[in-house]
Short mmCIF file of C-alpha atoms in Angstrom, two decimals:
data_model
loop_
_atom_site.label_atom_id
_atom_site.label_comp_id
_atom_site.label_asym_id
_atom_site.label_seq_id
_atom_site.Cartn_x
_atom_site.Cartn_y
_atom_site.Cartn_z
CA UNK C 867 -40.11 -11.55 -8.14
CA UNK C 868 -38.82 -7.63 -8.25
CA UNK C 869 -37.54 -6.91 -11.37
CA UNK C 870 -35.92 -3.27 -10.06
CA UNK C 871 -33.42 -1.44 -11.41
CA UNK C 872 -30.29 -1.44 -9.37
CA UNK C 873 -27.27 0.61 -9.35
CA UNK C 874 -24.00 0.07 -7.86
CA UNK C 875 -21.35 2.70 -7.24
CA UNK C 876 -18.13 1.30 -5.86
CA UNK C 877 -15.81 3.86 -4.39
CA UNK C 878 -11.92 3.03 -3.32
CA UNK C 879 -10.99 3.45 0.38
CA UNK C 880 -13.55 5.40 1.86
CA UNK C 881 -14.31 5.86 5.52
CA UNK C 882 -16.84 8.09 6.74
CA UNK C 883 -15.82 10.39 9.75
CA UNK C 884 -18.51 13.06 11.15
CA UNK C 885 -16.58 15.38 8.81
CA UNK C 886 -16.91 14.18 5.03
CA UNK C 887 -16.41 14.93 2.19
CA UNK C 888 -19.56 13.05 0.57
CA UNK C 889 -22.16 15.51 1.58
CA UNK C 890 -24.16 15.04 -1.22
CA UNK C 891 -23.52 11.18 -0.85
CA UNK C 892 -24.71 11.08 2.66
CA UNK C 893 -27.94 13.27 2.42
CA UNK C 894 -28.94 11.43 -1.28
CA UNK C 895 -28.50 7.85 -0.54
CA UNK C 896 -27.98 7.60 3.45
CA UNK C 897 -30.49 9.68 4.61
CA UNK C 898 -32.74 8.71 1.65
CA UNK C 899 -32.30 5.41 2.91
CA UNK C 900 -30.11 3.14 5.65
CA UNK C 901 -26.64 3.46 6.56
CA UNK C 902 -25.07 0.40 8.06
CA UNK C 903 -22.60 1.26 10.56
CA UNK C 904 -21.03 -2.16 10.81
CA UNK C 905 -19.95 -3.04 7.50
CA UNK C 906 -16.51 -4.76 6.83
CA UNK C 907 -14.63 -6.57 3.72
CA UNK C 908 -13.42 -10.12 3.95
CA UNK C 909 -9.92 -8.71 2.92
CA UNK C 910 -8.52 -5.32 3.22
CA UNK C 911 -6.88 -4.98 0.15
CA UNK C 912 -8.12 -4.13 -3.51
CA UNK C 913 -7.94 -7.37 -5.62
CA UNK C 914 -9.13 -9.45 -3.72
CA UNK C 915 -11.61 -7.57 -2.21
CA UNK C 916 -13.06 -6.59 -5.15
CA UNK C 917 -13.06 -10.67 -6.36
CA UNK C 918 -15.29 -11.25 -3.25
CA UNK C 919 -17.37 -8.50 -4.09
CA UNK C 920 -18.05 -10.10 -7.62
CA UNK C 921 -18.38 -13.79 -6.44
CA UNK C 922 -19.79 -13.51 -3.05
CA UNK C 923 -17.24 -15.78 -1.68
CA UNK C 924 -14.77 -15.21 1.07
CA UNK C 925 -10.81 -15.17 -0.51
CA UNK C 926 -10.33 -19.15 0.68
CA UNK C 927 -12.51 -19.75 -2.32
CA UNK C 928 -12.51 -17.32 -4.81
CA UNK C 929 -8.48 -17.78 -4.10
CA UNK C 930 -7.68 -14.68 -5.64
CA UNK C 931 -4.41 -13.99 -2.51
CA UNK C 932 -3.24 -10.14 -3.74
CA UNK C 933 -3.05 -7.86 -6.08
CA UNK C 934 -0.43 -9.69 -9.02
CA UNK C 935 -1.42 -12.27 -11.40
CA UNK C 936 1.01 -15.36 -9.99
CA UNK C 937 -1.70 -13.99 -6.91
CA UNK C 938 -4.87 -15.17 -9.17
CA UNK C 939 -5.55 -11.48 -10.02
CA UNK C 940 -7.37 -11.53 -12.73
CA UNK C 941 -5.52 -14.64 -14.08
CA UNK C 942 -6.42 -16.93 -16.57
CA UNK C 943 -7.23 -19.50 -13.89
CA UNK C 944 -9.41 -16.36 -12.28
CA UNK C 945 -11.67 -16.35 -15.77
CA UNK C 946 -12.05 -20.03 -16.21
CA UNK C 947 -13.02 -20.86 -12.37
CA UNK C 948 -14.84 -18.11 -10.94
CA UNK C 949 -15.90 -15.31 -13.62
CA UNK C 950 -18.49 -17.65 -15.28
CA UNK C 951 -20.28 -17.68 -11.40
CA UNK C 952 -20.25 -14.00 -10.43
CA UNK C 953 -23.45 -12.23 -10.07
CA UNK C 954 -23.37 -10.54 -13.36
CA UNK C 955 -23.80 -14.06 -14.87
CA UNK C 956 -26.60 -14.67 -12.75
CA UNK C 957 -28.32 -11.18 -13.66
CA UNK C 958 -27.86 -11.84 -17.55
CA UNK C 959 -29.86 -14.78 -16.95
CA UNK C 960 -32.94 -13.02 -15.42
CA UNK C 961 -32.34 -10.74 -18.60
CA UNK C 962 -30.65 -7.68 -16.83
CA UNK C 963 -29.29 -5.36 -18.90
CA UNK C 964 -25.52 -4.90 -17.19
CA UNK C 965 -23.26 -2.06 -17.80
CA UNK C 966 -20.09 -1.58 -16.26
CA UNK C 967 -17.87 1.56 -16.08
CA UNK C 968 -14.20 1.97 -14.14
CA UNK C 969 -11.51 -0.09 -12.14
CA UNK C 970 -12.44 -3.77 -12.44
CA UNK C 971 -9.57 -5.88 -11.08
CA UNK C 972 -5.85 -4.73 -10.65
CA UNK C 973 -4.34 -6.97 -13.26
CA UNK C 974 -7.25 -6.65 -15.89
CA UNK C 975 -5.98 -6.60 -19.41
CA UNK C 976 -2.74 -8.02 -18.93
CA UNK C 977 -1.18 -9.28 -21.99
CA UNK C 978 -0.54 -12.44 -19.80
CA UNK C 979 -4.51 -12.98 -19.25
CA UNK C 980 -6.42 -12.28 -22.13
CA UNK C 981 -5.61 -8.10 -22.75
CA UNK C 982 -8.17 -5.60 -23.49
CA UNK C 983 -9.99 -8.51 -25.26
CA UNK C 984 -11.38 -10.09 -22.55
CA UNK C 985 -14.31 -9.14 -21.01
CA UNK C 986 -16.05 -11.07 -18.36
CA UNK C 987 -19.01 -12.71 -18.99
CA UNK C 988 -22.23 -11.23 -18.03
CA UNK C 989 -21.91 -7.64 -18.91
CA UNK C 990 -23.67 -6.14 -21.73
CA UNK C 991 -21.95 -2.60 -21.93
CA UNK C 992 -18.21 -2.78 -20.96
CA UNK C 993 -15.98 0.09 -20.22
CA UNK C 994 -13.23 -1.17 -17.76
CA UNK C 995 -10.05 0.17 -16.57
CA UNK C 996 -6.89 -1.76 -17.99
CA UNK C 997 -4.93 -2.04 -14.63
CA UNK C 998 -4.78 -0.07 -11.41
CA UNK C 999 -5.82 3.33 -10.67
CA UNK C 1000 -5.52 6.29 -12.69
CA UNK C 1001 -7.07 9.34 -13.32
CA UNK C 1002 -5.04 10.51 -16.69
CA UNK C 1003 -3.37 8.63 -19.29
CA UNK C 1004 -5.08 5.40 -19.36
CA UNK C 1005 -6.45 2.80 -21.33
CA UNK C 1006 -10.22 1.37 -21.26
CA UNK C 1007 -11.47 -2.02 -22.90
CA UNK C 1008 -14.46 -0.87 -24.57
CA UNK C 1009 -16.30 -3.78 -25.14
CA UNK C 1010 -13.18 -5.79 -26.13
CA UNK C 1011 -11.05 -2.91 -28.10
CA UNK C 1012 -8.79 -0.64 -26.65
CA UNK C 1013 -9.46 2.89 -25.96
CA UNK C 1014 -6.44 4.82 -24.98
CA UNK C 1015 -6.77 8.10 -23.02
CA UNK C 1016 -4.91 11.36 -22.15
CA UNK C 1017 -4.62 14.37 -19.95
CA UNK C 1018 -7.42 16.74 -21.00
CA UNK C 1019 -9.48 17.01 -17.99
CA UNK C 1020 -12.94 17.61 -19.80
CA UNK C 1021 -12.26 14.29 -22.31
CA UNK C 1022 -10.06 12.18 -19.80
CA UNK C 1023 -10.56 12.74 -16.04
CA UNK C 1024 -11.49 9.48 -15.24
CA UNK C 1025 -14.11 9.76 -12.19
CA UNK C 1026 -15.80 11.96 -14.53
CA UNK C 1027 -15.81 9.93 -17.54
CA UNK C 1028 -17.29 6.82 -15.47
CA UNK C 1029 -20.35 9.17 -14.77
CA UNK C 1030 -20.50 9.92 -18.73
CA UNK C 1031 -20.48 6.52 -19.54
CA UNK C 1032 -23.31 6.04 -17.05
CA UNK C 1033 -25.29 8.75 -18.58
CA UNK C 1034 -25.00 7.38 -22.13
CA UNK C 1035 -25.42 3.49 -21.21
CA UNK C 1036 -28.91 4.58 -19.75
CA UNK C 1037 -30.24 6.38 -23.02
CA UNK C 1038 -29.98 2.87 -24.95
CA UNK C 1039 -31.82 0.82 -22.04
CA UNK C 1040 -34.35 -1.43 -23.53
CA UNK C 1041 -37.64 -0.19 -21.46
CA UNK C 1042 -39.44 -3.26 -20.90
CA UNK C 1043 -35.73 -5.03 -19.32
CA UNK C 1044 -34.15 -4.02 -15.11
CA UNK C 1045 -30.96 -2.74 -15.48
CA UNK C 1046 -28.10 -3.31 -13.79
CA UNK C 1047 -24.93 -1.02 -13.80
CA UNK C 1048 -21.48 -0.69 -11.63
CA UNK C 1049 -19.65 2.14 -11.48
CA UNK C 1050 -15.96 2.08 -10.02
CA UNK C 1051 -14.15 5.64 -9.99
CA UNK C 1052 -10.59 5.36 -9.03
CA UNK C 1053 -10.87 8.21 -6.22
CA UNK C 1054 -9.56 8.25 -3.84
CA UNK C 1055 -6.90 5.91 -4.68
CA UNK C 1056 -3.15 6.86 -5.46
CA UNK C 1057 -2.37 9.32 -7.24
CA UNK C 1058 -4.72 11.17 -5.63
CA UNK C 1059 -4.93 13.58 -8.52
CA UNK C 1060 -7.99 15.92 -7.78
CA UNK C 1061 -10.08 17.44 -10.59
CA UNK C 1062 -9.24 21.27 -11.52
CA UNK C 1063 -11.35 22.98 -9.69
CA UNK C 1064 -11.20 20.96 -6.28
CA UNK C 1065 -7.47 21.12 -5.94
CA UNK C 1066 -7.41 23.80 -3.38
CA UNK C 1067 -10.38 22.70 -1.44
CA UNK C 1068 -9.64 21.49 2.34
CA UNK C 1069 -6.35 23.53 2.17
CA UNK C 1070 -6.43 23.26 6.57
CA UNK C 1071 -7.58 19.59 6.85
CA UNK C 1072 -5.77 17.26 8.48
CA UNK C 1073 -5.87 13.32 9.08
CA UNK C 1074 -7.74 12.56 12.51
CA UNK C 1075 -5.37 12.92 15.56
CA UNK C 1076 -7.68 10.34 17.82
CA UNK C 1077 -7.80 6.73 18.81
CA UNK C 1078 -4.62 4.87 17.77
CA UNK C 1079 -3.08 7.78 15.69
CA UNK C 1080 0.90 8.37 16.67
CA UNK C 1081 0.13 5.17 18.98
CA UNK C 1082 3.42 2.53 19.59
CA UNK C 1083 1.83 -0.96 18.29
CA UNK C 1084 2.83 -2.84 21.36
CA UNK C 1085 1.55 -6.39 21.91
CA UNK C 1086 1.36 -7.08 18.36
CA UNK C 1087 2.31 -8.99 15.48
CA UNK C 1088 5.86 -8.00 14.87
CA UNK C 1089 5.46 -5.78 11.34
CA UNK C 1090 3.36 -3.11 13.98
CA UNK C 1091 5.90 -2.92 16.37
CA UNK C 1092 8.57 -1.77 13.73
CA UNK C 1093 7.59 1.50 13.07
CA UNK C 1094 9.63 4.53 14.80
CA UNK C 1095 7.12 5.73 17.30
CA UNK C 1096 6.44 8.66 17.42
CA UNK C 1097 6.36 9.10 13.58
CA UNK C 1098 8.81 11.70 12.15
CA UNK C 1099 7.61 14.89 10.59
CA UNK C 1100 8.23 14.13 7.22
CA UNK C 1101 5.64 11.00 8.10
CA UNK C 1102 3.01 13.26 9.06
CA UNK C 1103 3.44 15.63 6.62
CA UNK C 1104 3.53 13.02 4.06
CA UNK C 1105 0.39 11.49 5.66
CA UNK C 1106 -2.21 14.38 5.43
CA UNK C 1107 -1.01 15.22 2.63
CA UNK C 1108 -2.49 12.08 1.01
CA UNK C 1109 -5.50 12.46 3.46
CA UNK C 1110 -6.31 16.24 2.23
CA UNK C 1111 -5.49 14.94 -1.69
CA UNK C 1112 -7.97 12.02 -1.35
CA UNK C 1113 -10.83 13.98 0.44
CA UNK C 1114 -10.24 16.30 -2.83
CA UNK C 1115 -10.86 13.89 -5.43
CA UNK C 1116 -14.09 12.57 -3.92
CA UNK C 1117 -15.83 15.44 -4.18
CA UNK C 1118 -15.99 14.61 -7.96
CA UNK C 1119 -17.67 11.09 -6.82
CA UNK C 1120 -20.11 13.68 -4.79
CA UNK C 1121 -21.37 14.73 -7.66
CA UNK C 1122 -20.94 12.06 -9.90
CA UNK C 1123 -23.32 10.31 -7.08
CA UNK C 1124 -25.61 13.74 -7.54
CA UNK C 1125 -25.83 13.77 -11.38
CA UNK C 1126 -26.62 10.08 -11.07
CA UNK C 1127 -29.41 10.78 -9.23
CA UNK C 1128 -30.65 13.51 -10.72
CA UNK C 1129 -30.66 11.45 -13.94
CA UNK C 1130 -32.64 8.61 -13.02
CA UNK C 1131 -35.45 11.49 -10.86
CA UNK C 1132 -35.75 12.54 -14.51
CA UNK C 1133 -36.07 9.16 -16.70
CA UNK C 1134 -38.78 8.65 -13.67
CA UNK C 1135 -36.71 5.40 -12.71
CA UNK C 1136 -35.55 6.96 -9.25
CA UNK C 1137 -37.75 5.45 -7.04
CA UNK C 1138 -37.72 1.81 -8.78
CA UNK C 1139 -33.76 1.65 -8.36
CA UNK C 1140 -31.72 0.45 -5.73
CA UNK C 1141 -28.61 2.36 -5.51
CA UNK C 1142 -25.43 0.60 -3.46
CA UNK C 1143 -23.00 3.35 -2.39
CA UNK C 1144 -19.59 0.98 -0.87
CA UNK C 1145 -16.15 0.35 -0.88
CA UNK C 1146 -13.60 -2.35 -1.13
CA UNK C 1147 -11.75 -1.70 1.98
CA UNK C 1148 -10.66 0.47 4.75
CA UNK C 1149 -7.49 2.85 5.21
CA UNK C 1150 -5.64 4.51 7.37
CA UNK C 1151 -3.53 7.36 7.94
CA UNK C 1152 -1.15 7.34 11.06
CA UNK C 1153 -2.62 4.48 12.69
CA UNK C 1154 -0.62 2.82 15.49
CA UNK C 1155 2.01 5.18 13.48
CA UNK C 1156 1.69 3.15 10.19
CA UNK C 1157 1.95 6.08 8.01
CA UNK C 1158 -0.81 5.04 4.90
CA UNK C 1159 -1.96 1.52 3.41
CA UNK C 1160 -4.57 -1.08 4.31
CA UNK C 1161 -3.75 -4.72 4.51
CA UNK C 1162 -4.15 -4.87 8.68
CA UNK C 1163 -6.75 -6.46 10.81
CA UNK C 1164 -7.48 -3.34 12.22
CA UNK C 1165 -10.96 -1.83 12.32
CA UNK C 1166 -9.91 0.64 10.17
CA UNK C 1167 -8.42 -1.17 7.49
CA UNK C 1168 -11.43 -3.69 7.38
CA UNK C 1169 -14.40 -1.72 7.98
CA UNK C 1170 -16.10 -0.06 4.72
CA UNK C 1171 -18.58 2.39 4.42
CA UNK C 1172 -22.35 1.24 2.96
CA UNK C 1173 -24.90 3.31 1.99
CA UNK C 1174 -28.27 1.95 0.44
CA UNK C 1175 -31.55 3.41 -0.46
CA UNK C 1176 -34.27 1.95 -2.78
CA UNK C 1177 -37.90 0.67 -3.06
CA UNK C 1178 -39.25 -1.10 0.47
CA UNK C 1179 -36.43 0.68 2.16
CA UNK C 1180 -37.05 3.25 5.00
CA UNK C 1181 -35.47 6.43 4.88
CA UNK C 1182 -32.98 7.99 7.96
CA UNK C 1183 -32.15 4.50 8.80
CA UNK C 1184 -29.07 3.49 10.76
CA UNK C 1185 -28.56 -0.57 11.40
CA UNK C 1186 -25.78 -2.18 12.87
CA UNK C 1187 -26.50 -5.41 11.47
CA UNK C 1188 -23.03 -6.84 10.65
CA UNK C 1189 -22.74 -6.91 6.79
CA UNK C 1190 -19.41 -8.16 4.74
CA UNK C 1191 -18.70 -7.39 1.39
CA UNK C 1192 -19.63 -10.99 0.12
CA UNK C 1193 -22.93 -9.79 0.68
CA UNK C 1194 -23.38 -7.75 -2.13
CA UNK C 1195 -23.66 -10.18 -4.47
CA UNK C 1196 -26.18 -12.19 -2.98
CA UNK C 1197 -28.47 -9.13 -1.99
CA UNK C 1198 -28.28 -7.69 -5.52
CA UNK C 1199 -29.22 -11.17 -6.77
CA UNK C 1200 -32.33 -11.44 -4.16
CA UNK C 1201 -33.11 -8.21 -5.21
CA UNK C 1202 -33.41 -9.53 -8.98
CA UNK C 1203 -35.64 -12.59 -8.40
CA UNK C 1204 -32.78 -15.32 -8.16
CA UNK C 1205 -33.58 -18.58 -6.26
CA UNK C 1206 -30.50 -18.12 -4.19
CA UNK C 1207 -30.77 -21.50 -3.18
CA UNK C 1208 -29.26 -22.13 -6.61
CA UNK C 1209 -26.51 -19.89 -6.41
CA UNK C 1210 -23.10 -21.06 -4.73
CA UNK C 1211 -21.79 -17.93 -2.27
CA UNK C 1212 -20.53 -17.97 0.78
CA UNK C 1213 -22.15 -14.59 1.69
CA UNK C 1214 -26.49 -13.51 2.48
CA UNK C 1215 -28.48 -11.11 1.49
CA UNK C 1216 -29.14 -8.33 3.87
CA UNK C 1217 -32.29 -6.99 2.24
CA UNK C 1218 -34.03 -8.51 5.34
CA UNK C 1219 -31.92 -6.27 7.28
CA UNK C 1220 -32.88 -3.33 5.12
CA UNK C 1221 -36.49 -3.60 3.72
CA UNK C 1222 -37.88 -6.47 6.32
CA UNK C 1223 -41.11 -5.56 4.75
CA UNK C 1224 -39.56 -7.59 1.45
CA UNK C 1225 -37.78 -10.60 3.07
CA UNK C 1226 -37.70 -12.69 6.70
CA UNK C 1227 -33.98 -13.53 7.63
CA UNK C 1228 -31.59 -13.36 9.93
CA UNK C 1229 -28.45 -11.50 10.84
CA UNK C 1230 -24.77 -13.68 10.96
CA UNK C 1231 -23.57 -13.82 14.80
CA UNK C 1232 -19.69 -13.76 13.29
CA UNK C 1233 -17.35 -13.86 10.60
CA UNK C 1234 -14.43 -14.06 8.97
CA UNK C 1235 -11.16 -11.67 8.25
CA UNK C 1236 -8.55 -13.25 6.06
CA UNK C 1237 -5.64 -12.01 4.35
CA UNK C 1238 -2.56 -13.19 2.52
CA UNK C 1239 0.85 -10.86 3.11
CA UNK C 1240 3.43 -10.15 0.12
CA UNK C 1241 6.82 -9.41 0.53
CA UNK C 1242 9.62 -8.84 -2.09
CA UNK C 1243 12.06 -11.54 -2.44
CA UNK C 1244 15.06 -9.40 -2.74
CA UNK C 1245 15.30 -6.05 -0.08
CA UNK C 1246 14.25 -2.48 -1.14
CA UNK C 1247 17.35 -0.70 -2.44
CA UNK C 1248 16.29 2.20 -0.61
CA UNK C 1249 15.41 0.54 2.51
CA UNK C 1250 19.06 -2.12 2.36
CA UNK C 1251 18.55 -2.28 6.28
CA UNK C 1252 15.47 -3.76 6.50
CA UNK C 1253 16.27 -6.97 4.13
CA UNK C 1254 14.19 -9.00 2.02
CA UNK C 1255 10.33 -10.12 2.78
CA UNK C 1256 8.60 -7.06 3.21
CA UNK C 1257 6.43 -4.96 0.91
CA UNK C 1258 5.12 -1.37 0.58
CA UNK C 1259 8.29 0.27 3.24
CA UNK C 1260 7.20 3.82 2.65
CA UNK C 1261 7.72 6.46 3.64
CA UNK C 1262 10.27 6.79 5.76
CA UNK C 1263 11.36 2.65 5.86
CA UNK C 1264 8.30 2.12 7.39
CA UNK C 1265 6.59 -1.70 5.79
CA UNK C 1266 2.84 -1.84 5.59
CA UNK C 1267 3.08 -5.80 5.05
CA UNK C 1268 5.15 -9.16 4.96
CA UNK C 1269 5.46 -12.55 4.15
CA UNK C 1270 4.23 -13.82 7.06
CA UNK C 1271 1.52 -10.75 7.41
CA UNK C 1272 -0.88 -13.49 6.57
CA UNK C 1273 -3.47 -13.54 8.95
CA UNK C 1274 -7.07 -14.91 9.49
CA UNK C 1275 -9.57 -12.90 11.87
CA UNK C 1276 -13.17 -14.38 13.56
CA UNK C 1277 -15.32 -11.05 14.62
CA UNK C 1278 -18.28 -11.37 16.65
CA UNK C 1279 -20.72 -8.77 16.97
CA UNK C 1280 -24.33 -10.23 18.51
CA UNK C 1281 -23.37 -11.49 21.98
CA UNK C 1282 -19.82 -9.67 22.43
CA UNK C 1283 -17.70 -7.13 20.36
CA UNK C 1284 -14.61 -8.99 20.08
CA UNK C 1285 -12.41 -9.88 17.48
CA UNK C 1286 -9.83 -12.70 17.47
CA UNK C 1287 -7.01 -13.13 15.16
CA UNK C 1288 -3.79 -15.98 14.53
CA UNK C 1289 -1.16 -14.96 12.00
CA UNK C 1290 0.83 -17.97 10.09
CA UNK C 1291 4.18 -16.76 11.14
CA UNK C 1292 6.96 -18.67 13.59
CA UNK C 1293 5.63 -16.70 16.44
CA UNK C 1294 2.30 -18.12 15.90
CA UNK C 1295 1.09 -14.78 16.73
CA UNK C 1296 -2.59 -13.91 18.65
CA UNK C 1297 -4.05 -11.25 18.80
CA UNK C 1298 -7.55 -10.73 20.66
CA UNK C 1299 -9.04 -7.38 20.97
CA UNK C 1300 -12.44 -6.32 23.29
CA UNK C 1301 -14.13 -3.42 20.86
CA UNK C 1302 -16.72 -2.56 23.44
CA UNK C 1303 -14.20 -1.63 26.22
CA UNK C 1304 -11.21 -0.96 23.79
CA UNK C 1305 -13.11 0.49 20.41
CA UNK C 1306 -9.07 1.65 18.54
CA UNK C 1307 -8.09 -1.88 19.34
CA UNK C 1308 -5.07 -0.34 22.29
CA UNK C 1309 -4.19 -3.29 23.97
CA UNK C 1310 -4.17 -7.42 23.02
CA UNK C 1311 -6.10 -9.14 25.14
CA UNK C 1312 -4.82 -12.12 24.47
CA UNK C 1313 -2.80 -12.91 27.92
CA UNK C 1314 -5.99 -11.69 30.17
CA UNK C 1315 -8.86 -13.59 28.56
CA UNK C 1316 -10.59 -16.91 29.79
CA UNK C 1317 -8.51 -19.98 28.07
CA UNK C 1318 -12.40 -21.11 27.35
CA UNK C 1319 -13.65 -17.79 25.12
CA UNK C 1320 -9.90 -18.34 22.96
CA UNK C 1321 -10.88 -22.04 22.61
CA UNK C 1322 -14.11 -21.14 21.10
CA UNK C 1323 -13.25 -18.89 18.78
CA UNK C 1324 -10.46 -20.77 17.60
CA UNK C 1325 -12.85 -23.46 16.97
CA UNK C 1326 -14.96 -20.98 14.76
CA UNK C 1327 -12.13 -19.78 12.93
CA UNK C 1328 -11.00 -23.39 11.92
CA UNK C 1329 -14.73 -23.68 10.61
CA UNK C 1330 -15.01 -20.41 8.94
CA UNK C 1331 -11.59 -20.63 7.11
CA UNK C 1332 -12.59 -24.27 5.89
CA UNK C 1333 -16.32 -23.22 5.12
CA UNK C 1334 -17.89 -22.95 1.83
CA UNK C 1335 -21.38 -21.71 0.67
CA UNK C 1336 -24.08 -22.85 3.85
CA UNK C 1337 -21.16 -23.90 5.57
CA UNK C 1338 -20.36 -20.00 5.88
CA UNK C 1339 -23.69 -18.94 7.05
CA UNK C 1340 -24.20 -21.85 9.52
CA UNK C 1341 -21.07 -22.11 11.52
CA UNK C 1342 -21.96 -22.02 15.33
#
């Protein structure tokens, strides 16, 4: 049994390009240790991403949909049924001392669900973010009582604050008991409000111009093919200027991710700690000329950065063992001691990926990609054209998701880089992309393949999207 000390840091939205922002990130936990260069999330959007992430459990189970309470975000239903079986729960048990710190869950600490009073089971120290992201003017739950916030940047800034909270959790750590703490920053979510003294950094960067940027989304699901392609100028503009803004506010995660370190090199925990750098999902900024969102099967809505160093782990690796985020979970747990025989996830740890020196095990061939779309019932007043059943139409008219933007993906990795889709819509929409021979996902494939490859991977999609616990890790 390893009884380390783990830390998780949980950043919003991140991709890596060769050109990042997370320098200190990068050299202090990727090339301390391994970077996995084909990690994904089950869902490309923040609730339930983030409810997989805590359960281990693909979105068909957890059933957490989006990011509103009637969508089991953070919900009453949410606390009864699943919160008594995430991981935290589990790491109590092996007596873990758990500290959280952050964004939990969209809807946490709505008056319908519980308020500021709840807090989930399984966490010791409790400092979590009462709804979405902000970086001023906010309210915590403390432990159960409210803790309202301002605008001073050296009291308030939230990013900042998580790290504080981080660095006085650890001077009441009982010395003979692992820890366990999560940190969630809201960078580099909307607003995008950088600290002080990073607000004129990367003054000439832009969002990427390759791949599928400015690209027409033709021979796909109908909400691609509506925007105006190309975009307008006021698009673009408005589209690295939220690129440039969020690349400014992670350089306060840099060094909250430096100071972090730094801490634990001095406590002389460092090299007993596994530290988790990750994300909830993907992004994109111009993307077959959808100006900025997530939400679509894409690569790079669903594809998350992971970065992972600790004891038994080589340094300067890269692995392209596939890893989702409902793999978390059961890692940390394996990590801990926990019989995961006993536990009831859909996901598997990949600390035989990582440290094989630790653990025997083996990689998943494919998985799943699923994803519920909203859309307002009545049309946007400032979009009356476009009528009701679409969500997020901005800027410029232009919807990131819909109704019937509900979607479930199989991707395969092992034998061949493909990934095949079917949206619930009256179209009965497919969508089947080579990545080996077509990496930015250009042209659907679906007309040109063998009628035998579609029929088995529709088979494995039935089986993933009905699967549950070893059902998830043995589909063939």
């Amino acid at each position: 049994m390893m009884h380390h000390a783990d830390t998780i840091a949980i950043s919003l939205s991140v991709i890596f390009y060769p050109q990042t922002p997370m320098k200190k990130t990068k050299e202090l936990i990727g090339d301390a240790g391994v970077t996995f260069s084909n990690a994904f999330t089950a869902t490309p959007l923040c609730c339930p991403s983030r409810s997989s992430i805590l359960t281990g459990k693909y979105p068909h189970n957890h059933l957490v949909r989006n990011n509103s309470i009637s969508g089991n975000c953070s919900s009453t239903a949410w606390q009864k049924e699943a919160e008594p079986f995430a991981f935290p729960v589990y790491l109590n048990k092996m007596r873990y001392q758990t500290f959280y710190g952050g964004k939990y869950l969209n809807q946490y600490g709505s008056k319908d669900a519980g308020g500021v009073g709840h807090v989930p089971p399984g966490w010791d120290q409790w400092h979590a973010l009462v709804g979405n992201s902000k970086y001023y003017n906010y309210t915590l739950s403390v432990n159960g009582k409210e803790e309202n916030h301002g605008d001073n940047y050296e009291k308030d800034y939230l990013t900042d604050l998580a790290l504080k909270i981080y660095l006085t959790c650890i001077l009441i750590l009982y010395p003979n008991h692992p820890f366990f703490m999560m940190l969630c920053p809201p960078s580099p979510h909307s607003p995008w409000t950088a600290a002080p003294q990073y607000q004129q950094s990367f003054s000439d960067v832009k969002a990427p111009r390759d791949g599928s940027f400015n690209m027409p989304g033709k021979d796909k699901h109908w909400l691609l093919r509506q925007p105006a392609n190309p975009m307008p100028n006021s698009s673009i503009e408005y589209l690295d200027n939220a690129y440039r803004r969020r690349w400014q506010t992670l350089l306060s995660v840099d060094d909250m991710v430096e100071q972090l370190i730094k801490k634990l090199d001095s406590i002389k925990e460092l090299n007993n700690t596994y530290i988790f750098y990750t994300s909830d999902h993907g992004y994109h900024t111009g993307q077959f000329s959808l100006p900025i969102d997530k939400r679509q099967l894409y690569e790079f809505d669903i594809r998350i950065p992971l970065l992972v160093r600790g004891p038994g782990i080589k340094p300067k690796q890269a692995l392209q063992s596939p890893v989702l985020n409902i793999d978390l979970s059961m890692t940390i747990l394996d990590i801990a001691g926990v019989n995961l025989s006993t536990v009831n996830m859909d996901g598997q740890s990949f600390l035989p990926q990582m440290a094989p020196s630790l653990r025997n095990g083996t990689e998943r061939p494919f998985f799943l990609v699923e994803y519920t779309g909203e859309g307002n019932s009545s049309e946007d007043p400032s979009c009356p054209k476009l009528g009701p059943g679409l969500a997020e139409c901005f800027p410029d008219c232009v919807c990131e998701d819909a109704f019937n933007n509900t979607y479930a993906c199989v991707r395969t990795l092992k034998d061949a880089n493909l990934q095949y889709c079917e949206f619930a819509d009256n179209e009965s929409f497919v969508e089947v992309y080579n990545l080996t021979s077509d990496p930015h996902q250009l042209e659907n494939i679906v007309k040109k393949v063998d009628p035998a490859l579609l029929q088995i991977m529709n088979q494995r999609l039935i089986k993933l999207e009905s699967c549950t616990g070893d059902s998830c890790r043995n589909v063939k």
